[in-house]
Short mmCIF file of C-alpha atoms and ligand atoms in Angstrom, two decimals:
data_model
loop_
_atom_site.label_atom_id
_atom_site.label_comp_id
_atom_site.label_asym_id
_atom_site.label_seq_id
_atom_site.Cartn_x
_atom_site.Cartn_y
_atom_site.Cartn_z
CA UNK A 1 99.61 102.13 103.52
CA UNK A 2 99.66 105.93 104.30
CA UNK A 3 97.22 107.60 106.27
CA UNK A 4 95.80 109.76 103.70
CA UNK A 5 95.54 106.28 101.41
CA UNK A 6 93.52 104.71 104.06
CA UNK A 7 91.00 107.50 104.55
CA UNK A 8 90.51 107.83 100.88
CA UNK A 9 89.78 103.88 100.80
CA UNK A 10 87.61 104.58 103.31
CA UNK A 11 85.50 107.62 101.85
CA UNK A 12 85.29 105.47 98.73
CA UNK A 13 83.95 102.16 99.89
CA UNK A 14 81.66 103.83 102.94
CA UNK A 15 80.73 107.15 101.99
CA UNK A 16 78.05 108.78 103.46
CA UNK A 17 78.58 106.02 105.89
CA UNK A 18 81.96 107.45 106.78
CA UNK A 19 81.61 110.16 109.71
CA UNK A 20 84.90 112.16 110.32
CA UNK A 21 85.68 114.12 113.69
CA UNK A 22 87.91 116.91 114.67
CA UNK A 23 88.71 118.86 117.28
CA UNK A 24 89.75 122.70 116.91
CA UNK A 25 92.97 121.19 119.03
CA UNK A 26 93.77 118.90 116.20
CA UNK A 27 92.08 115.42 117.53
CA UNK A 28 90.71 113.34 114.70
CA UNK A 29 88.65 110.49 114.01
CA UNK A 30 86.56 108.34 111.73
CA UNK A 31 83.39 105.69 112.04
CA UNK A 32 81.49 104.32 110.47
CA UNK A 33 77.94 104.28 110.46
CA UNK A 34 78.33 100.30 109.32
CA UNK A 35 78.90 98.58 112.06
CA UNK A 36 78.36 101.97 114.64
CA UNK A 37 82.33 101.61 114.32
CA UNK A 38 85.17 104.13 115.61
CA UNK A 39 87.88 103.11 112.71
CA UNK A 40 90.60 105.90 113.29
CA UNK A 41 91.60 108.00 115.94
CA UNK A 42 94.82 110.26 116.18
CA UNK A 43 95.40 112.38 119.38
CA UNK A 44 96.06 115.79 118.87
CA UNK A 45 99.94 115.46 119.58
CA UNK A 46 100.53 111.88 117.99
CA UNK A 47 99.52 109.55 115.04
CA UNK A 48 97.35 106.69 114.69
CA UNK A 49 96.41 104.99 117.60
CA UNK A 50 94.08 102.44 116.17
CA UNK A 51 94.15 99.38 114.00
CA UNK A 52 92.29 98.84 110.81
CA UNK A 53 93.50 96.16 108.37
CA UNK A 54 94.42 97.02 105.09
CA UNK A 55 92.38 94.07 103.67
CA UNK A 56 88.93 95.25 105.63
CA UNK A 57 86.27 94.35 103.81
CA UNK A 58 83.90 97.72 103.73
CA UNK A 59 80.92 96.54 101.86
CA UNK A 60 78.92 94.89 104.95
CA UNK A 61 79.40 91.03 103.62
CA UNK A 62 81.20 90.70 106.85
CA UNK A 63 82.27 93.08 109.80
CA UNK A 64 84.94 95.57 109.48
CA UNK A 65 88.33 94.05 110.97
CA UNK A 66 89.54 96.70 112.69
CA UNK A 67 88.73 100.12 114.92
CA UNK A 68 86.30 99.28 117.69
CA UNK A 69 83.60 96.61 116.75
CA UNK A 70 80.39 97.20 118.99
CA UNK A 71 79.88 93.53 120.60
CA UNK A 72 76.00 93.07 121.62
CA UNK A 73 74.32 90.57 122.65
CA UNK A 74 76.54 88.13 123.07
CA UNK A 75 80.19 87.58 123.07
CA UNK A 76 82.26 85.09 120.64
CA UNK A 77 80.36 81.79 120.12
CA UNK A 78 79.83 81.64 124.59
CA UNK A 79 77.17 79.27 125.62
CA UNK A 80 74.97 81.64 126.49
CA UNK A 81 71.16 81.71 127.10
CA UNK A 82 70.53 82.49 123.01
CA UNK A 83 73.21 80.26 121.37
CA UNK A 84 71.44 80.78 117.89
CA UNK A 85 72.76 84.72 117.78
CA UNK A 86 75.76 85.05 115.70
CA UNK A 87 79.51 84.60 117.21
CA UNK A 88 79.50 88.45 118.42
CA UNK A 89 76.21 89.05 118.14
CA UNK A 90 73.71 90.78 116.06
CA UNK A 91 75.44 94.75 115.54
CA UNK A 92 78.77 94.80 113.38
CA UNK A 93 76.89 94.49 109.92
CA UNK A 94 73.70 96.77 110.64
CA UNK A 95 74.24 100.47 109.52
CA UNK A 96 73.76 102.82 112.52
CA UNK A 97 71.50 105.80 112.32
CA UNK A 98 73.35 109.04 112.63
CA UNK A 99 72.12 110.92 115.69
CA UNK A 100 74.30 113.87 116.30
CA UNK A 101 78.31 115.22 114.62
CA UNK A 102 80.15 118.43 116.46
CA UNK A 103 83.17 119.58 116.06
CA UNK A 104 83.60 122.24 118.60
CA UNK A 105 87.45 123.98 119.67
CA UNK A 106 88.17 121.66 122.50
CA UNK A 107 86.35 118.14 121.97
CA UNK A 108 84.35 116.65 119.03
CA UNK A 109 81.46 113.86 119.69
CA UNK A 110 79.45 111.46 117.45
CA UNK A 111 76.69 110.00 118.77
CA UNK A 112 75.14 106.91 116.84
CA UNK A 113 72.03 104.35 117.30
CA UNK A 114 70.57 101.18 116.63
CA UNK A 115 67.61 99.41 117.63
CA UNK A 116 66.33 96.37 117.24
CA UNK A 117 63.15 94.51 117.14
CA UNK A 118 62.52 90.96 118.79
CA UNK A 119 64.01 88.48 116.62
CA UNK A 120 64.41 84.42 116.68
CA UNK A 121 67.52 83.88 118.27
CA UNK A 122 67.15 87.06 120.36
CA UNK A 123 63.18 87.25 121.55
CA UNK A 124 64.01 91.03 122.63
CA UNK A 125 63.25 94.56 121.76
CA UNK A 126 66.52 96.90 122.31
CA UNK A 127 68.65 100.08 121.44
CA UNK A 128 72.03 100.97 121.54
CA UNK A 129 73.71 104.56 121.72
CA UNK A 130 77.19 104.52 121.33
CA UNK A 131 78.39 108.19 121.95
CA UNK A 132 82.81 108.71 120.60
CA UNK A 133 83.89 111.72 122.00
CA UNK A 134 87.86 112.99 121.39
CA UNK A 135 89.71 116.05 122.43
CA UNK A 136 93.14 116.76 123.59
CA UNK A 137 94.83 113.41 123.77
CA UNK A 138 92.19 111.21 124.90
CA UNK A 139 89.12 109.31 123.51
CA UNK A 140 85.87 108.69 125.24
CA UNK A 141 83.68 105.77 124.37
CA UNK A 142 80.70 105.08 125.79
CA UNK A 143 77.79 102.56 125.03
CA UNK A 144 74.25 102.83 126.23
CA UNK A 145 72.23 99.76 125.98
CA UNK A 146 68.20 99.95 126.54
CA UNK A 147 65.56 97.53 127.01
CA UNK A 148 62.50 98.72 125.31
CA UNK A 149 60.83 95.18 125.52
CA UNK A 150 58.50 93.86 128.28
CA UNK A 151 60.90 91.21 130.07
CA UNK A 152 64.49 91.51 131.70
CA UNK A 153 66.87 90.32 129.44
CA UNK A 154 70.98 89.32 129.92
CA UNK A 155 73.42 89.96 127.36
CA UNK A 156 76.86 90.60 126.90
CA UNK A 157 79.07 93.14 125.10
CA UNK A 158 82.48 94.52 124.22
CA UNK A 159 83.93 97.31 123.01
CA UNK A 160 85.95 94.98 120.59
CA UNK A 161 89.27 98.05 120.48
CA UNK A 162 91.97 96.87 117.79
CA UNK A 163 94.73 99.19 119.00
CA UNK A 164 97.97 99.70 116.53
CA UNK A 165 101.39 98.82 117.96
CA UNK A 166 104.76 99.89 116.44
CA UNK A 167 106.18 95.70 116.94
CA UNK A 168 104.52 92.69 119.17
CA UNK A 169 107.93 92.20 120.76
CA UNK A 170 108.09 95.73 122.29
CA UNK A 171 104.69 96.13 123.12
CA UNK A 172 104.23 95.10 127.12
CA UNK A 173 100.73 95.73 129.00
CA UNK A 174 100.61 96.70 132.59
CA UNK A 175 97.97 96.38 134.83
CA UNK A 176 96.42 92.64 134.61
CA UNK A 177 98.58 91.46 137.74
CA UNK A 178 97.15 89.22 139.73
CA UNK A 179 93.81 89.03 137.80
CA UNK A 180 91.73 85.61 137.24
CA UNK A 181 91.77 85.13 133.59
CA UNK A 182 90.41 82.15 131.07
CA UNK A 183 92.67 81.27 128.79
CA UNK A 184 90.91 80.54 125.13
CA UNK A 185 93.72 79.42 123.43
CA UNK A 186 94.74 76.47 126.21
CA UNK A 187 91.35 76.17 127.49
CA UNK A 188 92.63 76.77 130.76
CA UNK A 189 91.92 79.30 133.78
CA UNK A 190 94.38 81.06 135.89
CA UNK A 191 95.59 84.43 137.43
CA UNK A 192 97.90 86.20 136.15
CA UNK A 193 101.38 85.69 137.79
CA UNK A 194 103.44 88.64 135.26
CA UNK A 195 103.56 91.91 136.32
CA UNK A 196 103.91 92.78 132.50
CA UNK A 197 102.15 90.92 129.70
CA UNK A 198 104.49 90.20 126.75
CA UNK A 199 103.12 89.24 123.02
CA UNK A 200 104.50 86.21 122.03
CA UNK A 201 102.15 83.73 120.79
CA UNK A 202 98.54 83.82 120.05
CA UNK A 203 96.75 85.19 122.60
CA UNK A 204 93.11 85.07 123.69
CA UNK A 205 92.53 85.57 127.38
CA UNK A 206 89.25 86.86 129.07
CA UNK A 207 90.59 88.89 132.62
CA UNK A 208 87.78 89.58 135.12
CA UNK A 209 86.92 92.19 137.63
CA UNK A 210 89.62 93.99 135.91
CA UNK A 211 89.79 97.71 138.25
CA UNK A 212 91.99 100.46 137.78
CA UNK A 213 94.27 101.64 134.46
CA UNK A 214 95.90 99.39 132.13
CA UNK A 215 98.99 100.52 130.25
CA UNK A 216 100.19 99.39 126.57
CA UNK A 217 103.78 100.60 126.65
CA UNK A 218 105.92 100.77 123.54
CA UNK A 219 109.25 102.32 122.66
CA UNK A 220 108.05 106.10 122.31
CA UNK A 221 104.47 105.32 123.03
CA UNK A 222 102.31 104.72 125.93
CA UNK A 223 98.51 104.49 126.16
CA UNK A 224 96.32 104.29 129.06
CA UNK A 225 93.57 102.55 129.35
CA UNK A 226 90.25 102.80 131.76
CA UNK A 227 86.99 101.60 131.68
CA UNK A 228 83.92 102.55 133.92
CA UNK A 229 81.16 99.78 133.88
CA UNK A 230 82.94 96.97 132.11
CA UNK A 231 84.13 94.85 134.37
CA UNK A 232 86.28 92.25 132.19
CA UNK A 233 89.12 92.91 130.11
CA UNK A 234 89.73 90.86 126.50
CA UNK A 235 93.22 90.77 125.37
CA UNK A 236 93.50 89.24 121.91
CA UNK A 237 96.40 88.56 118.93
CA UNK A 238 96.04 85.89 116.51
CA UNK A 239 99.64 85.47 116.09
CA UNK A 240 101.05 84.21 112.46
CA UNK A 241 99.03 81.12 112.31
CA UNK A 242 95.80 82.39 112.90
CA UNK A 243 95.84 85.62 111.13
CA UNK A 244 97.23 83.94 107.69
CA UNK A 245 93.71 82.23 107.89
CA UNK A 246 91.97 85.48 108.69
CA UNK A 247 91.61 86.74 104.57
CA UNK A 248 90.80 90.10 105.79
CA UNK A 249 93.96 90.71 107.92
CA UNK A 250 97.61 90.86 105.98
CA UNK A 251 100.03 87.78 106.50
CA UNK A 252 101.85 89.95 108.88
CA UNK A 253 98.90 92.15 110.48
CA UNK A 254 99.59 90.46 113.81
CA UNK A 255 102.64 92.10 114.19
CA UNK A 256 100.84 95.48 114.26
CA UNK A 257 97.83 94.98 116.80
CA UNK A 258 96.75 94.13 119.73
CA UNK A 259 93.06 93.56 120.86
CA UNK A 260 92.34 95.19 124.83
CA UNK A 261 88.66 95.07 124.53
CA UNK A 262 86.44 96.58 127.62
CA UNK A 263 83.84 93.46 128.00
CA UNK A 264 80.96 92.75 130.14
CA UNK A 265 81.35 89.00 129.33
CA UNK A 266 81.99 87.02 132.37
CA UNK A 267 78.64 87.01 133.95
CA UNK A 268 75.21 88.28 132.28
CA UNK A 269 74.40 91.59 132.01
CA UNK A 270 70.84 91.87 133.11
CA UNK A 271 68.92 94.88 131.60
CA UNK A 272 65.14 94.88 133.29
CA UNK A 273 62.49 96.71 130.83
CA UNK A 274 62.66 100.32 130.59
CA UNK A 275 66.16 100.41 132.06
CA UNK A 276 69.16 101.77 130.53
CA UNK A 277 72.93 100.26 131.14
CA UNK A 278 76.10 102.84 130.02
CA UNK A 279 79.43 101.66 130.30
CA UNK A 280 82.42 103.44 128.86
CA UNK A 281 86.05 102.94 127.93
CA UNK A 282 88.84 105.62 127.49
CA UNK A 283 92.20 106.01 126.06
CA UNK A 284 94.81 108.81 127.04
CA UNK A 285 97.79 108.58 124.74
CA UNK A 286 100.19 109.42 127.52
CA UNK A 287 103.11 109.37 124.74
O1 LIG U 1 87.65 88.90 121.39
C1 LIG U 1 88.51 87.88 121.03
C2 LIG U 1 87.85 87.08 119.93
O2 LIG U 1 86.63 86.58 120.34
C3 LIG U 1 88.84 85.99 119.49
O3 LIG U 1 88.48 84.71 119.94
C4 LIG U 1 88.98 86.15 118.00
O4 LIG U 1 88.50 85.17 117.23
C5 LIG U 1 88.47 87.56 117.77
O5 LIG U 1 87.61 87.91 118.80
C6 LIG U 1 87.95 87.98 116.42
O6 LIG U 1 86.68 87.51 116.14
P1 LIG U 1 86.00 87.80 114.75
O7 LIG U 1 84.61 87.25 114.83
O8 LIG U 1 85.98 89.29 114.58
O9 LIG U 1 86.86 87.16 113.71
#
């Protein structure tokens, strides 16, 4: 599916809900207000960076498989103190209120919220601010979560990034070396032993204390990738099995993306009242 195919998809299944960015140095990007979701992003010397499945389903039944899925308050279906939340937590299907769009010469920034009030499975009153800003070759994603109840809560969260590669076999990621991981696939733990991680077979590993720049290097294409405040690192692929039961994701969709997700999952992420956490992630297409 072309570009331009995609965005009209888009524009017709979200639209007012669709947000587009661009920078007077040629930088683009869509979200979407459902979900508080980056979906696109091209650098201003490159294409497509991200991945959105063809077969998304846009009309809020379920979330949006693709872009950057906000993660909040808790991660996957992890035993956590509130097991009754949904697997990923409460934020991919709520429409986001709209705080600020500019699109200046050298950068362009969205800023989006959501709040919610104590529920059930989560006894807590919160807000999230997720601010995209892109310019240049690089995107900035940050995420702002607030208590605005009376008690300290823990929670966890992603930034859940889908990025696009050109082939699984030629896609390698640098940096993980040496990191403790759990594997979710083998239920096993370990630490990491490659100096390069190779896509081969599904893949669903959680890599801690992850600190400096990772690198997704393809033929022709290389992305960094940095995070300030998330400390873990998700690297996901469904592989063929997985993704022919995923109806929202082409047979072959696996072939074209690979989840690095900046993740606060490991341990809780306390938030006392009044406080504010930010964490961010960014991407410099290098290539
Ligand atoms: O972040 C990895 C993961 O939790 C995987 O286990 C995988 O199932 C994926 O996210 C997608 O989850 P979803 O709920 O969006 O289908």
């Amino acid at each position: 599916m072309s570009a331009r195919s995609d965005t009209a998809r888009l524009r017709a299944n979200l639209g007012e809900n669709l947000i587009a960015l661009e920078s007077g140095d040629g930088a683009r990007a869509l979200l979407s207000r459902l979900g508080g979701q980056l979906l696109s992003w091209q650098p201003a010397r490159g294409r497509e960076r991200l991945y959105l499945s063809e077969r998304a389903i846009l009309d809020g039944s379920q979330p949006i498989r693709g872009g950057v899925p906000i993660i909040f308050p808790r991660f996957a279906d992890s035993p956590a103190k509130y097991p009754a939340l949904p697997r990923h937590g409460l934020v991919r299907q709520r429409v986001w209120d709209l705080d600020t769009v500019r699109n200046e010469d050298d950068y362009a920034l969205c800023v989006l919220r959501l709040g919610g009030a104590p529920i059930g499975a989560w006894p807590h009153a919160w807000e999230l601010e997720l601010s995209v800003c892109i310019g240049g070759d690089r995107v900035d994603t940050e995420l702002a979560i607030r208590n605005l109840g009376a008690e300290m809560f823990d929670c966890q969260c992603a930034l859940h990034t889908y990025l696009r590669i050109v082939e699984t076999h030629t896609a390698r990621v640098l940096g993980l070396h040496a990191h403790r991981y759990q594997d979710r696939v083998s239920a096993t733990e370990g630490v990491e032993e490659a100096s390069e991680l190779h896509i081969e077979s599904e893949l669903d590993r959680i890599y801690f204390d992850v600190e400096g720049t990772l690198t997704l290097d393809e033929p022709g294409r290389m992305l960094a990738i940095q995070a300030t405040g998330f400390p873990d690192v998700v690297v996901w692929n469904p592989w063929r099995r997985r993704c022919g039961e995923l109806t929202d994701m082409p047979p072959d969709g696996y072939r074209h993306m690979l989840c690095i997700e900046a993740a606060h999952v490991g341990r809780p992420l306390p938030v006392a009242p009044g406080a504010e956490w930010i964490a961010r992630q960014t991407l410099v297409a290098l290539r």
